[in-house]
mmCIF file of C-alpha atoms in Angstrom:
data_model
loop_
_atom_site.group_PDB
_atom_site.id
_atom_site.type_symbol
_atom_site.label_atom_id
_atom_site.label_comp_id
_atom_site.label_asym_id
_atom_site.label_seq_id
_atom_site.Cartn_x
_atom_site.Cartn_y
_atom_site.Cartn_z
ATOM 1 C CA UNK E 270 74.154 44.760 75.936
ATOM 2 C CA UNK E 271 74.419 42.596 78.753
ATOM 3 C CA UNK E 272 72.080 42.346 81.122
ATOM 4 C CA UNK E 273 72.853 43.396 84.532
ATOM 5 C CA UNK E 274 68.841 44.356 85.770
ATOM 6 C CA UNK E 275 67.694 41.509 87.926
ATOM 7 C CA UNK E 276 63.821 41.177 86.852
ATOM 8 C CA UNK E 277 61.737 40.358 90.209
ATOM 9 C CA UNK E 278 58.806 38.209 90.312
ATOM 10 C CA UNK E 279 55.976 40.164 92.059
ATOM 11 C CA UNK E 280 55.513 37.767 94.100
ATOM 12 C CA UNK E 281 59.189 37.882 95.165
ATOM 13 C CA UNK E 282 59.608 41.497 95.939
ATOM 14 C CA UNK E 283 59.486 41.516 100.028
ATOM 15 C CA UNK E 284 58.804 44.163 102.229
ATOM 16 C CA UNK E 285 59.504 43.087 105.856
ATOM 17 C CA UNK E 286 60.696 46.413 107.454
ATOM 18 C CA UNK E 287 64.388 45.658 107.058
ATOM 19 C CA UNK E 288 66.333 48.362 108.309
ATOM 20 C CA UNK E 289 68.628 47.905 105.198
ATOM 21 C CA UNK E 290 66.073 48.856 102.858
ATOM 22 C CA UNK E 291 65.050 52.389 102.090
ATOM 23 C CA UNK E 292 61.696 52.860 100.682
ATOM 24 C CA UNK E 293 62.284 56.715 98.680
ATOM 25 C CA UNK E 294 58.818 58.517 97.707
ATOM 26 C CA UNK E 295 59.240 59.221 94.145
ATOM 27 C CA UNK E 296 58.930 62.993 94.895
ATOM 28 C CA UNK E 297 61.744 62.959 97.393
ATOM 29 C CA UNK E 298 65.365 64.877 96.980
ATOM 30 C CA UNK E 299 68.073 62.017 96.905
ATOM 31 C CA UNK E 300 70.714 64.528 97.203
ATOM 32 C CA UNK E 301 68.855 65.426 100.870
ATOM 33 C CA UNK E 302 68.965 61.883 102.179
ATOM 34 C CA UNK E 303 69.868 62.299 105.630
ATOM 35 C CA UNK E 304 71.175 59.212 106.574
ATOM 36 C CA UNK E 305 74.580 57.516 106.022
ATOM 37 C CA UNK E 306 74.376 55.265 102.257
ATOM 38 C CA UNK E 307 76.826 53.314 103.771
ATOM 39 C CA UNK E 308 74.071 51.450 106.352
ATOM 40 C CA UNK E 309 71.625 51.045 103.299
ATOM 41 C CA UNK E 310 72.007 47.552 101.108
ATOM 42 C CA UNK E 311 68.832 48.660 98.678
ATOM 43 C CA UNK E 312 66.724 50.861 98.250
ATOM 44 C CA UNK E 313 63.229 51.353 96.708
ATOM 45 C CA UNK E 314 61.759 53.570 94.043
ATOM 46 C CA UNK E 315 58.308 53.529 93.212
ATOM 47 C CA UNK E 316 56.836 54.113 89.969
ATOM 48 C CA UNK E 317 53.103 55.324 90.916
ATOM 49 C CA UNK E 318 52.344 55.749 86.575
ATOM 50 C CA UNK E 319 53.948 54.836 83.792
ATOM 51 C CA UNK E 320 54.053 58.149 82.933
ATOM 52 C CA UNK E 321 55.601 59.355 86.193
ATOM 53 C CA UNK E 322 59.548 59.052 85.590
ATOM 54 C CA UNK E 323 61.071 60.687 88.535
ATOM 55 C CA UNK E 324 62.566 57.808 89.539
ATOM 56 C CA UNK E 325 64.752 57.240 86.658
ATOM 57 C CA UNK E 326 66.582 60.861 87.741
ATOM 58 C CA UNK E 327 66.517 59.405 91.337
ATOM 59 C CA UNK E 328 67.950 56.866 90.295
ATOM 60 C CA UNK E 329 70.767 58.540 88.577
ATOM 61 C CA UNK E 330 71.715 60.858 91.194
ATOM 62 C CA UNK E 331 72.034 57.904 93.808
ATOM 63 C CA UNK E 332 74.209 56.304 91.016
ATOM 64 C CA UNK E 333 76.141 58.924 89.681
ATOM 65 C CA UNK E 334 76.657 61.968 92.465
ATOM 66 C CA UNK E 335 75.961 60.138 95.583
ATOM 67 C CA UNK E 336 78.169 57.127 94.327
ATOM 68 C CA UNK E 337 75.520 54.223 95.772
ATOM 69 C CA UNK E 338 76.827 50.960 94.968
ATOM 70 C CA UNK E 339 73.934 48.532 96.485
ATOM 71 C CA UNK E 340 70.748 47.607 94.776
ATOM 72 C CA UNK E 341 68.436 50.451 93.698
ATOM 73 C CA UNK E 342 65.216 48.709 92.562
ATOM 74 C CA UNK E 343 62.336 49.664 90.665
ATOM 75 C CA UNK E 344 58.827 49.066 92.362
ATOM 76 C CA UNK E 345 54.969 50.135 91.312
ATOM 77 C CA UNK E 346 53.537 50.605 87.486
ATOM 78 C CA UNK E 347 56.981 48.355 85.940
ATOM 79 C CA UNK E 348 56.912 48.475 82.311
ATOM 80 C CA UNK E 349 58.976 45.890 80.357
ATOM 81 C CA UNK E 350 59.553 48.698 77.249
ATOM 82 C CA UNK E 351 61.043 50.923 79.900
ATOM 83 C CA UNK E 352 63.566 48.153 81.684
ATOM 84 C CA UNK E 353 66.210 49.082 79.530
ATOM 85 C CA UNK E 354 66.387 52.621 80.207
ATOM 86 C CA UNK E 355 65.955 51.627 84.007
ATOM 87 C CA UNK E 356 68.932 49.920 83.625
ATOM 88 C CA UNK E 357 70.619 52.848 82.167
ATOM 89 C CA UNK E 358 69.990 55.192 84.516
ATOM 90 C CA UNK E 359 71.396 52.832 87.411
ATOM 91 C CA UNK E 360 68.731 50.545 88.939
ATOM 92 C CA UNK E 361 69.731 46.940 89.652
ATOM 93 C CA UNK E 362 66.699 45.173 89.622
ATOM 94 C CA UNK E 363 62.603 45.621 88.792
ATOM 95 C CA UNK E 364 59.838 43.903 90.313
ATOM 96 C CA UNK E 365 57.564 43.063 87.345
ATOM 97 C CA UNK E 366 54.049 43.414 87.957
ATOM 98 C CA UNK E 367 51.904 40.363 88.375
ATOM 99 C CA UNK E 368 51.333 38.594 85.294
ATOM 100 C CA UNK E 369 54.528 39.836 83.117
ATOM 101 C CA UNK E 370 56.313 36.767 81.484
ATOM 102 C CA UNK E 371 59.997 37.205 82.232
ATOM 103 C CA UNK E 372 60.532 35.860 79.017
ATOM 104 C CA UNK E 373 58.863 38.852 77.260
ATOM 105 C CA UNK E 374 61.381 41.367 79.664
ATOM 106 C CA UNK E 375 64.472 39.795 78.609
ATOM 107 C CA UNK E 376 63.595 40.249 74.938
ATOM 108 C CA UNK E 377 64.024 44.178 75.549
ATOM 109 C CA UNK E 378 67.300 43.453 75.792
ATOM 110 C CA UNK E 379 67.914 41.440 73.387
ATOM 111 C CA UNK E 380 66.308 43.449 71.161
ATOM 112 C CA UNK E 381 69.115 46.697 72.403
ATOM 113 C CA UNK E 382 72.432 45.459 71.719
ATOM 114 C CA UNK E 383 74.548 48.699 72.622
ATOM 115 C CA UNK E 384 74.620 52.257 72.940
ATOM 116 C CA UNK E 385 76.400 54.842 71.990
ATOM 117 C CA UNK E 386 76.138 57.479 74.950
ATOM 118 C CA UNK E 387 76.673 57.314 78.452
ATOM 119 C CA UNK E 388 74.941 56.416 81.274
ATOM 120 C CA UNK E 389 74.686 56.041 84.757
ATOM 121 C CA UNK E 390 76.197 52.010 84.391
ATOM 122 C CA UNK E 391 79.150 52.878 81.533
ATOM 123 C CA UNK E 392 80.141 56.697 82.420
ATOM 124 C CA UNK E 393 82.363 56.578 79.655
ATOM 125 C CA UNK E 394 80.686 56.969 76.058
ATOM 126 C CA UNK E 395 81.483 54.508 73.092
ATOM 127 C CA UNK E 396 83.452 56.768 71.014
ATOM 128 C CA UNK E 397 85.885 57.285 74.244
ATOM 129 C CA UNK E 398 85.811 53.222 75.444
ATOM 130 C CA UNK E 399 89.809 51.942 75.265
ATOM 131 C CA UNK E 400 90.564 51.047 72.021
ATOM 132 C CA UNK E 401 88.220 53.407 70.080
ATOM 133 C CA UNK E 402 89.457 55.042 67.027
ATOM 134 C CA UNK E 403 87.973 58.250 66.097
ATOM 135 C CA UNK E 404 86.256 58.539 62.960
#
């Protein structure tokens, strides 16, 4: 699998109150978003916990139903054995937290070659890609 997640130094993840940034509690509704997508060139979802995932659904449904095409980036408790699945489910880049060798992230890739279901990046599932034969 290619890599498309853009891993972010802590130290290079800035917050300065841009008005094309949207900072999205991970217990908010994308689908309610009341402003127009259109305006907004990233926007932030927080992991509080490892083992608090709601952003990987919010990141989906910006993705998938609302059709968001700028950068939807992963903030808080990163993990590098969950970047892949971030991915997946449609962000664009992850700040890693302090400390994380970059080196170590990319190896999660490296380690996933392909899949064979869909996702928010490839709607279309192996078996149906162009070219596929069925079995």
């Amino acid at each position: 699998m290619k890599r498309t997640l853009q891993l972010i130094a802590a130290e290079d993840h800035v917050d300065d109150g841009d008005p094309s940034v949207l900072q999205l509690p991970n217990d908010a509704d994308p689908l309610a978003i009341e402003i127009c997508l259109s305006d907004v060139q990233r926007i932030d979802l927080t992991f509080p916990k490892f083992t608090d995932g709601r952003a990987f659904s919010q990141a989906y449904l910006l993705r998938r139903r609302l059709g968001f095409k700028g950068d939807i980036r992963a903030t808080g408790d990163v993990l590098i054995d969950q970047l892949v699945q971030m991915q997946r489910s449609g962000f664009s880049s992850a700040v890693l937290k302090e400390g994380v060798d970059a080196g170590d992230a990319q190896r999660q890739f490296d380690r996933f070659g392909d899949f064979y279901q869909a996702d928010a990046v490839r709607p279309t599932p192996h078996f149906a890609a162009a070219g596929s034969e069925p079995a």
